[in-house]
mmCIF file of C-alpha atoms in Angstrom:
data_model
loop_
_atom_site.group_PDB
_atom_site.id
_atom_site.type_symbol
_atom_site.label_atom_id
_atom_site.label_comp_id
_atom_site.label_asym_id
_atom_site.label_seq_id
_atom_site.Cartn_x
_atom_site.Cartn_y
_atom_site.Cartn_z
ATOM 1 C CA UNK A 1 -29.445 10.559 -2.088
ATOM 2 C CA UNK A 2 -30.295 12.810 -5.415
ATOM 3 C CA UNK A 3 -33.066 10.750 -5.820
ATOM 4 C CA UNK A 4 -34.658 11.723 -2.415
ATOM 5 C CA UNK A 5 -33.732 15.018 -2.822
ATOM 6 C CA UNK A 6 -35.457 15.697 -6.538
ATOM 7 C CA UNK A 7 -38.584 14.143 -4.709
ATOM 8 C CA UNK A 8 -38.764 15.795 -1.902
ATOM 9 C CA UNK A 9 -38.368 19.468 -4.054
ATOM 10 C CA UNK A 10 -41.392 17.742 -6.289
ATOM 11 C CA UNK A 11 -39.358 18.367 -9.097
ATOM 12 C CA UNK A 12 -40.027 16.933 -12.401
ATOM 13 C CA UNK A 13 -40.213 13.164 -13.250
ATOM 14 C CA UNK A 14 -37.263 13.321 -15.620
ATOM 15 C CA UNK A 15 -34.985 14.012 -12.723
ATOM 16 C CA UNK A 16 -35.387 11.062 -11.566
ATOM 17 C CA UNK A 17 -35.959 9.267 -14.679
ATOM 18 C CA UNK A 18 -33.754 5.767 -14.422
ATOM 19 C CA UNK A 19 -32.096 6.790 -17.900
ATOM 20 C CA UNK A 20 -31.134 9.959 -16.662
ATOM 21 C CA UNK A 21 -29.463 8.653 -13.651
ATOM 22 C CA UNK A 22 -27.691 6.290 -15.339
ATOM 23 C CA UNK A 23 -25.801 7.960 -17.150
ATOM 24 C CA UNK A 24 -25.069 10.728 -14.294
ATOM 25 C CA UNK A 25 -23.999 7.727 -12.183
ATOM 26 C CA UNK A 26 -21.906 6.680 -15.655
ATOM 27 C CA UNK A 27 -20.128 9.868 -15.949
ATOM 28 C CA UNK A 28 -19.599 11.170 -12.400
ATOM 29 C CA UNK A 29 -17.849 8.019 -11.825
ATOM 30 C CA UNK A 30 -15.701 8.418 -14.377
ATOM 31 C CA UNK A 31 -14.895 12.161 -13.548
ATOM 32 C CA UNK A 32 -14.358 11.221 -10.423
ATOM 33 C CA UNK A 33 -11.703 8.217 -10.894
ATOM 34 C CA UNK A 34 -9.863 10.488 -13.860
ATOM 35 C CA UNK A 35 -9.571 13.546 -10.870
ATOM 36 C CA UNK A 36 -8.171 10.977 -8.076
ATOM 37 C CA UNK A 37 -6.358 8.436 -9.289
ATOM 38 C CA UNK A 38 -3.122 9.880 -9.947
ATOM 39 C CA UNK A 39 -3.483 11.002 -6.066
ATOM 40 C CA UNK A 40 -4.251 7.646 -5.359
ATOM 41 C CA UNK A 41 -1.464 5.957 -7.216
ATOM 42 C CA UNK A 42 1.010 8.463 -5.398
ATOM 43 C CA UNK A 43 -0.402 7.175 -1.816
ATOM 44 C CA UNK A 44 -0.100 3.725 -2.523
ATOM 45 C CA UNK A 45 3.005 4.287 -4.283
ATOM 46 C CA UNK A 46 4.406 5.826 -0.932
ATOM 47 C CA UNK A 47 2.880 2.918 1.324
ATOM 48 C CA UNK A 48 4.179 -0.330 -0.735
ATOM 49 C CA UNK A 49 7.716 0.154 -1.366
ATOM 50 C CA UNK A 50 7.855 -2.530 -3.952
ATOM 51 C CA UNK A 51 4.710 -2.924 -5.267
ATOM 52 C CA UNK A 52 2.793 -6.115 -6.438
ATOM 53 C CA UNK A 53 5.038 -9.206 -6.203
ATOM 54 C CA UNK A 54 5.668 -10.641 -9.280
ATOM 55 C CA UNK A 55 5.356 -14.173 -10.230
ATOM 56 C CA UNK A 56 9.127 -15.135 -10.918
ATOM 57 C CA UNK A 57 7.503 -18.062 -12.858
ATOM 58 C CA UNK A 58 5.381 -16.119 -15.300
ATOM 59 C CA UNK A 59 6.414 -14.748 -18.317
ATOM 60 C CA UNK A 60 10.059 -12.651 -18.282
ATOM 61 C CA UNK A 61 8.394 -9.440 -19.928
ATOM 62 C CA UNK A 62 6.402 -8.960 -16.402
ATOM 63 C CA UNK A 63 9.292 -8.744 -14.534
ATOM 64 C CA UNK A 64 9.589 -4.765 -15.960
ATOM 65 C CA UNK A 65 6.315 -4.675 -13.843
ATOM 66 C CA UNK A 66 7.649 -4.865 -10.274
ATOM 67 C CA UNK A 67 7.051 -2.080 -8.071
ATOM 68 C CA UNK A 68 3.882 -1.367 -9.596
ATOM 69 C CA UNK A 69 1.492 -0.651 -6.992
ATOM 70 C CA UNK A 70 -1.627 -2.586 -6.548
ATOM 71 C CA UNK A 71 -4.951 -1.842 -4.646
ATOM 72 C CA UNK A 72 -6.054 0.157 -7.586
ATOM 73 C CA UNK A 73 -9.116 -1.767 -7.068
ATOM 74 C CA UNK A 74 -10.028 0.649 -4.562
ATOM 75 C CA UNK A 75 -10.401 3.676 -7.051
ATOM 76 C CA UNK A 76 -13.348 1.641 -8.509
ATOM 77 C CA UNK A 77 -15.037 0.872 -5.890
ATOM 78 C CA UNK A 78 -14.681 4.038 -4.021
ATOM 79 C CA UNK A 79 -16.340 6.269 -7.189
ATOM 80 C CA UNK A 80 -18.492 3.358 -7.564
ATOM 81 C CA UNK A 81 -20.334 3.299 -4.503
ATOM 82 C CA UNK A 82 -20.245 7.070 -4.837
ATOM 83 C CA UNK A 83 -22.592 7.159 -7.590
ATOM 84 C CA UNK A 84 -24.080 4.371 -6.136
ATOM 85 C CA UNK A 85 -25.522 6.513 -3.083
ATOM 86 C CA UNK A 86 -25.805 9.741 -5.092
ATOM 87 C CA UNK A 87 -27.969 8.193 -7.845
ATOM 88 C CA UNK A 88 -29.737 5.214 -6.905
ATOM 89 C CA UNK A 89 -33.059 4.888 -5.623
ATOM 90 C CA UNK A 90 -31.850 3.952 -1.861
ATOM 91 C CA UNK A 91 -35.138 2.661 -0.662
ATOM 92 C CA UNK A 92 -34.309 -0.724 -3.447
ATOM 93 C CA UNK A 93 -33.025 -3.301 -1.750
ATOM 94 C CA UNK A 94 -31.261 -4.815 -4.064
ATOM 95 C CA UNK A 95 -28.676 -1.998 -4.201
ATOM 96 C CA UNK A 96 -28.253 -2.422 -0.749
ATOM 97 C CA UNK A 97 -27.327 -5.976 -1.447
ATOM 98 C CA UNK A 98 -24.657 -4.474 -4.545
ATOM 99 C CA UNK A 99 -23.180 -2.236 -1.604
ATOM 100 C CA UNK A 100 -22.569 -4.990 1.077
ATOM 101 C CA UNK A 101 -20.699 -7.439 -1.928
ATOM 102 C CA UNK A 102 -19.049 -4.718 -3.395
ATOM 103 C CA UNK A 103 -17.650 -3.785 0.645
ATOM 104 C CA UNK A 104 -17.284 -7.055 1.603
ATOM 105 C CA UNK A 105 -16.061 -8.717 -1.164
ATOM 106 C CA UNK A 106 -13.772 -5.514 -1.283
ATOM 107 C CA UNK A 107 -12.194 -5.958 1.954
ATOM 108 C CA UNK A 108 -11.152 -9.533 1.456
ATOM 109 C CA UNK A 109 -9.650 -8.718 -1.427
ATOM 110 C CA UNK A 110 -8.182 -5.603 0.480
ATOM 111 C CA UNK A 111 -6.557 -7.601 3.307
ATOM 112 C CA UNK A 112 -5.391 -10.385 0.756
ATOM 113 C CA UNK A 113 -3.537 -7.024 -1.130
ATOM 114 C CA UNK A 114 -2.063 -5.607 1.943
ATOM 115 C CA UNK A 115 -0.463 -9.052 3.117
ATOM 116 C CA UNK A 116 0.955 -9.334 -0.128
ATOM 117 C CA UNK A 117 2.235 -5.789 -0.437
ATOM 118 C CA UNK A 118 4.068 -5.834 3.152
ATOM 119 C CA UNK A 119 5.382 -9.584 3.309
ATOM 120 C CA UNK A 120 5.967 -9.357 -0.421
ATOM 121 C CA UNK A 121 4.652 -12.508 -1.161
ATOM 122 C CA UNK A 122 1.973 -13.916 -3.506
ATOM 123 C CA UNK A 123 0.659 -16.140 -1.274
ATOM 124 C CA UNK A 124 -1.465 -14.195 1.172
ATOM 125 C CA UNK A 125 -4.678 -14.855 3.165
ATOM 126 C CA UNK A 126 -5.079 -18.440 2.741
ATOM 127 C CA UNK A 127 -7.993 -20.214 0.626
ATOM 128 C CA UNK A 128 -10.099 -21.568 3.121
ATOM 129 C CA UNK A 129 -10.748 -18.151 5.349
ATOM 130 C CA UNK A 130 -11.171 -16.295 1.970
ATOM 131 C CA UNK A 131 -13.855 -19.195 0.974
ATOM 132 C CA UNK A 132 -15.643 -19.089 3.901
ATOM 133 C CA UNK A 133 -16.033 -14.790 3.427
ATOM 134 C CA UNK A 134 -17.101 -15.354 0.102
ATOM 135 C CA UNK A 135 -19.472 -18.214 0.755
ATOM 136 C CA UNK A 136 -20.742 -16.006 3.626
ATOM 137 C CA UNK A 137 -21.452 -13.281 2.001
ATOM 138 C CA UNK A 138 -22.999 -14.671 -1.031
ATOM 139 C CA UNK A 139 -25.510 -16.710 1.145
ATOM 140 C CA UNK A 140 -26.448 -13.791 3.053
ATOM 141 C CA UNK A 141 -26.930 -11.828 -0.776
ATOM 142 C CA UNK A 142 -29.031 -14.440 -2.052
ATOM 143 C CA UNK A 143 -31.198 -15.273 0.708
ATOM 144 C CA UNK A 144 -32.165 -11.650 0.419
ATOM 145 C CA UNK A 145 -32.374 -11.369 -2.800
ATOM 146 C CA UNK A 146 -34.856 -14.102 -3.203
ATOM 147 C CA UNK A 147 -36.663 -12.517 -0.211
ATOM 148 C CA UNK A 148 -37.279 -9.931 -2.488
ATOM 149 C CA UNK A 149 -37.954 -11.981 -5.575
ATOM 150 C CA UNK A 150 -41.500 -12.846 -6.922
ATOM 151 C CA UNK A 151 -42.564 -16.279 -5.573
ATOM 152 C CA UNK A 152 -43.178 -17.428 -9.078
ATOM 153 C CA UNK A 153 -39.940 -17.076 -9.705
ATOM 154 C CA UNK A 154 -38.158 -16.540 -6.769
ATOM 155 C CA UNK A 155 -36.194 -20.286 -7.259
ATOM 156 C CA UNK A 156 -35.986 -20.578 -10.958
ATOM 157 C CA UNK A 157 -33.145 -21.020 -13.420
ATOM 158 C CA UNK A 158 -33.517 -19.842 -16.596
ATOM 159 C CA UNK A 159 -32.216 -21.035 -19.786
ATOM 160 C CA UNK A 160 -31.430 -18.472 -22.600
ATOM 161 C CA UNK A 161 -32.938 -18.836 -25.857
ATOM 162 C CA UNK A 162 -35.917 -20.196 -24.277
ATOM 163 C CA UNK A 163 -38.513 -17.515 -23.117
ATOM 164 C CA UNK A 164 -41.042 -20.115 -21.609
ATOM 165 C CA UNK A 165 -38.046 -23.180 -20.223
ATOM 166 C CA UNK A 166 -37.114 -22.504 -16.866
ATOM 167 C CA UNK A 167 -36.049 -25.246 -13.903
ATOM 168 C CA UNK A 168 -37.493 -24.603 -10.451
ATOM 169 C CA UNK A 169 -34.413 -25.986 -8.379
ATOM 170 C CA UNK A 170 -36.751 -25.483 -5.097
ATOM 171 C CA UNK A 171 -34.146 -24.797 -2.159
ATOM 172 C CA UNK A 172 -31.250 -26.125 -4.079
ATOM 173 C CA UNK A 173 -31.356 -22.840 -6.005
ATOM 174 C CA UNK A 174 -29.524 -21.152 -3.369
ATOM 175 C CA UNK A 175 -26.512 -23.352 -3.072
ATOM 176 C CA UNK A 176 -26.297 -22.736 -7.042
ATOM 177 C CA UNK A 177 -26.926 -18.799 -6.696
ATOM 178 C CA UNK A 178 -23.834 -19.357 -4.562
ATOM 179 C CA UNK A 179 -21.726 -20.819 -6.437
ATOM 180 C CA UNK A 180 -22.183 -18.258 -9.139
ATOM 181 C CA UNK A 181 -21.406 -15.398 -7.036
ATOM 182 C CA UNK A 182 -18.062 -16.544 -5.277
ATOM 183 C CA UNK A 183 -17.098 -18.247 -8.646
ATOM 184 C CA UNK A 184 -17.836 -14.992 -11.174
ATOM 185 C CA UNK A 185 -15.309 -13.489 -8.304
ATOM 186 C CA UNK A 186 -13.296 -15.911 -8.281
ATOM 187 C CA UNK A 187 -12.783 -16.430 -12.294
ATOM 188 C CA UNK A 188 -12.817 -12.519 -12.345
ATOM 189 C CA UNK A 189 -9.280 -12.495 -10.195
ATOM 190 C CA UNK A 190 -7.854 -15.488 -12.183
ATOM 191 C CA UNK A 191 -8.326 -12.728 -15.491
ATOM 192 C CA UNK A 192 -6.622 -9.829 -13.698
ATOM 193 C CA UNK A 193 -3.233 -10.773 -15.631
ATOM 194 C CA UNK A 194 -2.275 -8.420 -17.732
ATOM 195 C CA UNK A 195 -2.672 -4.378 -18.184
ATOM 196 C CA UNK A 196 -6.144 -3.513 -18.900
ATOM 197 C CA UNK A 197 -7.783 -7.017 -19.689
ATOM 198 C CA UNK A 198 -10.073 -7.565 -16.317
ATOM 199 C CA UNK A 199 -11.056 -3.895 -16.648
ATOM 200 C CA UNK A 200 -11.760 -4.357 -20.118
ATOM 201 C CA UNK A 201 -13.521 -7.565 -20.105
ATOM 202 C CA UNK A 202 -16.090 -6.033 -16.881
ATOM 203 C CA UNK A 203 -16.587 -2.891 -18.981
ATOM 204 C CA UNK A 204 -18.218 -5.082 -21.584
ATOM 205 C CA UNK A 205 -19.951 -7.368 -18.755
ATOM 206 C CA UNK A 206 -21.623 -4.987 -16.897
ATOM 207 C CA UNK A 207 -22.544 -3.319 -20.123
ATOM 208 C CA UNK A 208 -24.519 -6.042 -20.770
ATOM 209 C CA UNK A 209 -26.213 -6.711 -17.661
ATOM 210 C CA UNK A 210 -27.140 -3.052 -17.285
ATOM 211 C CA UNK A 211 -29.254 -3.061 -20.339
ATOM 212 C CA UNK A 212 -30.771 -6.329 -19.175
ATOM 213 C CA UNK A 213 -31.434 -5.080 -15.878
ATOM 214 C CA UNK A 214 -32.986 -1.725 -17.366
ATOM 215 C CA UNK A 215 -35.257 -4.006 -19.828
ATOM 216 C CA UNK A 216 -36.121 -6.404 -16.694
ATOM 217 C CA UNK A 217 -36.987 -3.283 -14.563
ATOM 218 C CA UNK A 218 -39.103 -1.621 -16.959
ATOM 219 C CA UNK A 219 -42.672 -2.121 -19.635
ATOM 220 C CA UNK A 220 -39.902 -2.763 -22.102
ATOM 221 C CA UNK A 221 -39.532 -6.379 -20.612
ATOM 222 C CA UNK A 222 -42.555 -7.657 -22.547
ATOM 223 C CA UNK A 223 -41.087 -7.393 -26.120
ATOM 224 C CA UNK A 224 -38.201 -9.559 -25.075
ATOM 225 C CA UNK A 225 -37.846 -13.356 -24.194
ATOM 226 C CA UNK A 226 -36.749 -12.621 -20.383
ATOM 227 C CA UNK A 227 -38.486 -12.375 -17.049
ATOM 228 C CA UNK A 228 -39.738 -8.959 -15.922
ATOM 229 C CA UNK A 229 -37.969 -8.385 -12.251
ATOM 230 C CA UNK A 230 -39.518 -5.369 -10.321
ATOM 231 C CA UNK A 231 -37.491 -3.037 -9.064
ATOM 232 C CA UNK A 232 -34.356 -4.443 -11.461
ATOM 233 C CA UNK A 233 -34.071 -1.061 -13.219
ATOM 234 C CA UNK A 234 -32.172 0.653 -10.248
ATOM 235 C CA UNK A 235 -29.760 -2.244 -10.528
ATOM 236 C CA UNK A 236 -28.837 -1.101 -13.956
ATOM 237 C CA UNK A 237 -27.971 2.884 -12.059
ATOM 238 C CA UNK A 238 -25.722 -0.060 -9.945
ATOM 239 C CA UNK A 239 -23.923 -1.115 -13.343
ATOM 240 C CA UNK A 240 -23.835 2.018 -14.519
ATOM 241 C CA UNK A 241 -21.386 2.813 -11.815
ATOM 242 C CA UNK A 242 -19.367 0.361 -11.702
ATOM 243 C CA UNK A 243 -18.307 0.876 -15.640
ATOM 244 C CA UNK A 244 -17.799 4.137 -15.128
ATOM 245 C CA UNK A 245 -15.450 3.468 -12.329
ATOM 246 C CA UNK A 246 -13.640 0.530 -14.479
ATOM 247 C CA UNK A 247 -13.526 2.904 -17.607
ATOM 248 C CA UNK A 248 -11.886 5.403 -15.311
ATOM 249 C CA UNK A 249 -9.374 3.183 -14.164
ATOM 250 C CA UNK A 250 -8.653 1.665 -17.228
ATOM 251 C CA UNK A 251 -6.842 4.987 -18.137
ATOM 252 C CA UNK A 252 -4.239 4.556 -15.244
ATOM 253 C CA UNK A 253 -4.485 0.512 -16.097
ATOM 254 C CA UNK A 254 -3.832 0.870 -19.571
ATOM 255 C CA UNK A 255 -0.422 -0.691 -20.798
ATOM 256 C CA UNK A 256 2.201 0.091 -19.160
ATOM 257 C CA UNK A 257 0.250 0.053 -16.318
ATOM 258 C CA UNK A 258 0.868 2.502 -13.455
ATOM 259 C CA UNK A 259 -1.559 0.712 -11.292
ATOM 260 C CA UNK A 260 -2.936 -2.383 -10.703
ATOM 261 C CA UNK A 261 -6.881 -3.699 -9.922
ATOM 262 C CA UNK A 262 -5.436 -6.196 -7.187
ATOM 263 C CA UNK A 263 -7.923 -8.513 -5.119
ATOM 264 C CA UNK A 264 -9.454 -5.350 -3.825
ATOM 265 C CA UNK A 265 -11.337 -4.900 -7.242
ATOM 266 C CA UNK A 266 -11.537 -7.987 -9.010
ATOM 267 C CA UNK A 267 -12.781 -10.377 -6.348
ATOM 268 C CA UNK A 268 -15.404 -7.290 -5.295
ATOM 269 C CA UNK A 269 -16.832 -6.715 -8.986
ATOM 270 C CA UNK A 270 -16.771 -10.114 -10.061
ATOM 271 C CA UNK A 271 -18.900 -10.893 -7.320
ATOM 272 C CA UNK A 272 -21.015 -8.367 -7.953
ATOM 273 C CA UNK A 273 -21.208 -9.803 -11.424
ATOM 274 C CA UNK A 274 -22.490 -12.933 -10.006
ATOM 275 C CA UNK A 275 -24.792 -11.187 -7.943
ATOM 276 C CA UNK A 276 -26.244 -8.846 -10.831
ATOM 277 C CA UNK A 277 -26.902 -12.050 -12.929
ATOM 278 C CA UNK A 278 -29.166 -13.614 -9.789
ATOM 279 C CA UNK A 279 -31.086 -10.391 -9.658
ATOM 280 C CA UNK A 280 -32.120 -10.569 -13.490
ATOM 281 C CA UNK A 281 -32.686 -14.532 -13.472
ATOM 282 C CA UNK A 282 -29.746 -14.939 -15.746
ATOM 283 C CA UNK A 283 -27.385 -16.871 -14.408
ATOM 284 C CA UNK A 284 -26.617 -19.104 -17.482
ATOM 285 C CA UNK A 285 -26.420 -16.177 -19.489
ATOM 286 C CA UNK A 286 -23.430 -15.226 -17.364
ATOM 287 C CA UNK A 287 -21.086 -18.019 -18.351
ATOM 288 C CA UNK A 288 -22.157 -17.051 -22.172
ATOM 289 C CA UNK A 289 -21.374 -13.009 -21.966
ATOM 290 C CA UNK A 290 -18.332 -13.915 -19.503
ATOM 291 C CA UNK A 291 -17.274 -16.562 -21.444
ATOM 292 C CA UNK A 292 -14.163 -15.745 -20.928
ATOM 293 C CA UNK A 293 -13.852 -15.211 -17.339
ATOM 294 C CA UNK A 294 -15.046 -19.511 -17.209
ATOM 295 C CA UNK A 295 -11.980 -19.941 -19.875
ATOM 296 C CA UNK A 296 -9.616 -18.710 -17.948
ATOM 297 C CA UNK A 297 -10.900 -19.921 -14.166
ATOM 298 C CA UNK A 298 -11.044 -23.726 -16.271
ATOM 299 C CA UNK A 299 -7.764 -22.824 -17.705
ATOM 300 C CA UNK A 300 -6.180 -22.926 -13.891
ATOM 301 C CA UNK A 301 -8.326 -26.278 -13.093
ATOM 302 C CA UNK A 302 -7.382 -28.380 -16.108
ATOM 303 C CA UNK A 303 -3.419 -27.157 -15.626
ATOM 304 C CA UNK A 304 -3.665 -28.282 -11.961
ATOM 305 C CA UNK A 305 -5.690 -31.917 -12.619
ATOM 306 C CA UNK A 306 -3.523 -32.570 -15.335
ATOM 307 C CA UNK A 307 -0.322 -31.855 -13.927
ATOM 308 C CA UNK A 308 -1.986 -34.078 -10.427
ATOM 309 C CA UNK A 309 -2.429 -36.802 -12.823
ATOM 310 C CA UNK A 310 0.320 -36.521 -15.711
ATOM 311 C CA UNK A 311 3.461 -34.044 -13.636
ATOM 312 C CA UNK A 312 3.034 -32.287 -17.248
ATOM 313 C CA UNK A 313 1.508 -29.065 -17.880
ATOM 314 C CA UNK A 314 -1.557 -29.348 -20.182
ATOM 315 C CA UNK A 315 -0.699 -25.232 -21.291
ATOM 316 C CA UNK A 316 2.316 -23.721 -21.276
ATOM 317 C CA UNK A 317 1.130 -21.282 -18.291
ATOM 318 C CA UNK A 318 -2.089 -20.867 -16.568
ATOM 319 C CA UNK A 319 -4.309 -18.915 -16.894
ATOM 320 C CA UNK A 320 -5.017 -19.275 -20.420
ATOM 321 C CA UNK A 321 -3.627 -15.462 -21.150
ATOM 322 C CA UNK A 322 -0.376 -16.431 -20.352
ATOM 323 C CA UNK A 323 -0.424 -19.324 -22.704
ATOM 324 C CA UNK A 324 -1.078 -17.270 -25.081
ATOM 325 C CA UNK A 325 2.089 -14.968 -24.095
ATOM 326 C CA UNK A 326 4.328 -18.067 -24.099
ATOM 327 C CA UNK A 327 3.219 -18.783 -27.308
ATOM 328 C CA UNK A 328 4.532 -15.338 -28.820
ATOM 329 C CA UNK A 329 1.457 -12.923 -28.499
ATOM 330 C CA UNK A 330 2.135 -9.552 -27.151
ATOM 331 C CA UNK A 331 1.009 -8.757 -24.471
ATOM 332 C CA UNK A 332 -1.256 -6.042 -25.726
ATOM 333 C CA UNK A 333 -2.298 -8.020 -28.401
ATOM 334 C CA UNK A 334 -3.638 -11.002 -25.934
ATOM 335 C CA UNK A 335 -6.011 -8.155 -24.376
ATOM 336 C CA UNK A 336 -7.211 -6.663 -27.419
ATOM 337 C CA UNK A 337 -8.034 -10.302 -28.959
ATOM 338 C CA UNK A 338 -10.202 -11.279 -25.706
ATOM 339 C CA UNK A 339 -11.712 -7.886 -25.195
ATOM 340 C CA UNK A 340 -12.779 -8.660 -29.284
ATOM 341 C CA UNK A 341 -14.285 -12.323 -27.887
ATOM 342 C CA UNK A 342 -15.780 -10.464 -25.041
ATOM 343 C CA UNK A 343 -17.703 -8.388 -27.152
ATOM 344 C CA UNK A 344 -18.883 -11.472 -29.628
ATOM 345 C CA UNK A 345 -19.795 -13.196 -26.567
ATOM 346 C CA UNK A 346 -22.102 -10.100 -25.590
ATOM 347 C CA UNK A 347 -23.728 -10.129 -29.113
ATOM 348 C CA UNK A 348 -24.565 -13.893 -28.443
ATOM 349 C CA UNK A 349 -26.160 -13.446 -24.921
ATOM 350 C CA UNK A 350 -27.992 -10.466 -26.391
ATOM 351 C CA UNK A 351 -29.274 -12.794 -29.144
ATOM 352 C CA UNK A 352 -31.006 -15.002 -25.747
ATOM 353 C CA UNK A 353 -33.196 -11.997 -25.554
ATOM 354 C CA UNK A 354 -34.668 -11.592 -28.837
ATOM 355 C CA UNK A 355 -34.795 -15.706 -29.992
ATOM 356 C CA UNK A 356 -37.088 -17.920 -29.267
#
């Protein structure tokens, strides 16, 4: 809405430079979530009597957890989509796409909180309605997305390290675009284990993505080895956002946590992960930089085939962050060791841009 405003006053250029608004969107985001969240915490406090249900099959140091509220999910997106409309260039359609998964993907996760909350039960919403939402949503996302996506390159799948290799998957692109989205969401929720790792981990994500996107967007695109995407640089204001709003709720999330991300935030960003990644053309890069999102989403599929197959568990607990609790780690010290992979990970995918 700023943007529209600055133009219509014909004010100068470097009000509504992209650099400029990304880090307004950055840091009113984070002002925001640091001024409401205690407010928030209180209201959900006073409407979920006993909080997030714990697992009484996890480890026996969560069980301090319980009555914890959850939801806090919505503390991100709300400042997210805040700066979102206050700082992006609205006429982009691609952050109207960010909007609808970030709602959308939101409100799934919402109801699957609430059901949880008042029948104080883990097992909410069941898996094939919240499949079919996701599915839904991300076929309507990428359909318009490659609407709005160069014909040249509108169904092609890039592979990092490789400026001039890329596969043109034709129609079976979409399908795959798919798959990214509702999986990134998908592994995103499996991570949301412990205090502070998803936040962490998405801080470093969308980090990434948002310099990408900015370097996509911009004349800056032709020193790297990626595809130039018009229109991608407002995407990055979209990024910029959403780490705000995570970096903000990481100070309520930190350990011991006085709130947690629930369904309501991790299904809606890690879709919006997904979607980010389809915008820039770098959906293998993805897996790389979230690396450990697919670790921990083919943690929970090799525990289930294996005890299918076997009736023995292949880890101790799944996901893999609980293994890692079982096998002594603290609980802090499980977080600050992936955030630390995270951020190798990042260095790696950033290495895609720069090597031929």
């Amino acid at each position: 809405m700023l943007y529209f405003l600055f133009d219509f006053l014909s004010l100068p250029d470097a009000f509504n430079a992209v650099c400029w608004r990304i880090c307004a969107a950055f840091f009113l985001a984070v002002v925001v979530s640091l001024c409401c969240g205690s407010k928030l915490i209180e209201i959900l406090h006073h409407h979920q009597a006993h909080g997030q249900p714990i697992r009484e099959d996890g480890p026996q140091s969560h069980l301090a957890k319980k009555g914890t509220p959850t939801m806090g999910g919505l503390l991100i997106l709300g400042t997210s989509i805040l700066s979102i409309l206050l700082f992006a260039n609205l006429k982009n359609p691609l952050v109207w796409i960010c909007i609808l998964v970030l709602l959308v993907y939101g409100f799934v996760g919402f109801v699957d909180d609430y059901v949880k909350v008042t029948k104080e039960t883990s097992n909410a919403m069941s898996a094939k309605m919240k499949l079919f939402l996701q599915f839904t949503t991300a076929l309507v996302a990428v359909c318009v997305t490659s609407y709005f996506t160069p014909e040249e390159t509108r169904y092609t799948l890039s592979i990092p390290y490789f400026k001039s290799l890329a596969l043109n998957l034709c129609y079976f692109y979409i399908p795959l675009a798919m798959i990214v989205i509702v999986g990134a969401s998908n592994a995103v929720n499996l991570s949301d284990g412990l205090d502070g790792l998803a936040g962490g981990l998405l801080v470093v994500a969308f980090t990434f993505f948002m310099i990408l996107a900015y370097i996509c967007g911009g004349n800056l695109a032709q020193y790297f080895y990626i595809t130039p995407i018009v229109g991608a640089s407002e995407v990055a204001v979209v990024c910029a956002a959403v780490i705000g709003g995570c970096v903000g709720f990481l100070w309520f999330n930190a350990p011991p946590a006085k709130v947690f991300m629930g369904d309501t935030g991790s299904l809606a960003l890690g879709a919006l992960l997904g979607t980010v990644a389809i915008m820039v053309k770098q959906e293998i890069l993805l897996a790389i930089v979230g690396g450990i999102f697919v670790v921990e989403a083919l943690s929970v599929m090799i525990q289930v085939f294996w005890y299918k197959r076997t009736g023995k568990r292949f880890f101790k607990m799944a996901p893999i962050h609980h293994h890692f609790e079982q096998l002594g780690w603290k609980e802090t010290t499980v977080v600050l060791r992936f955030w630390i992979v995270a951020l190798l990970l990042a260095v790696c995918g950033s290495l895609a841009l720069i090597v031929k």
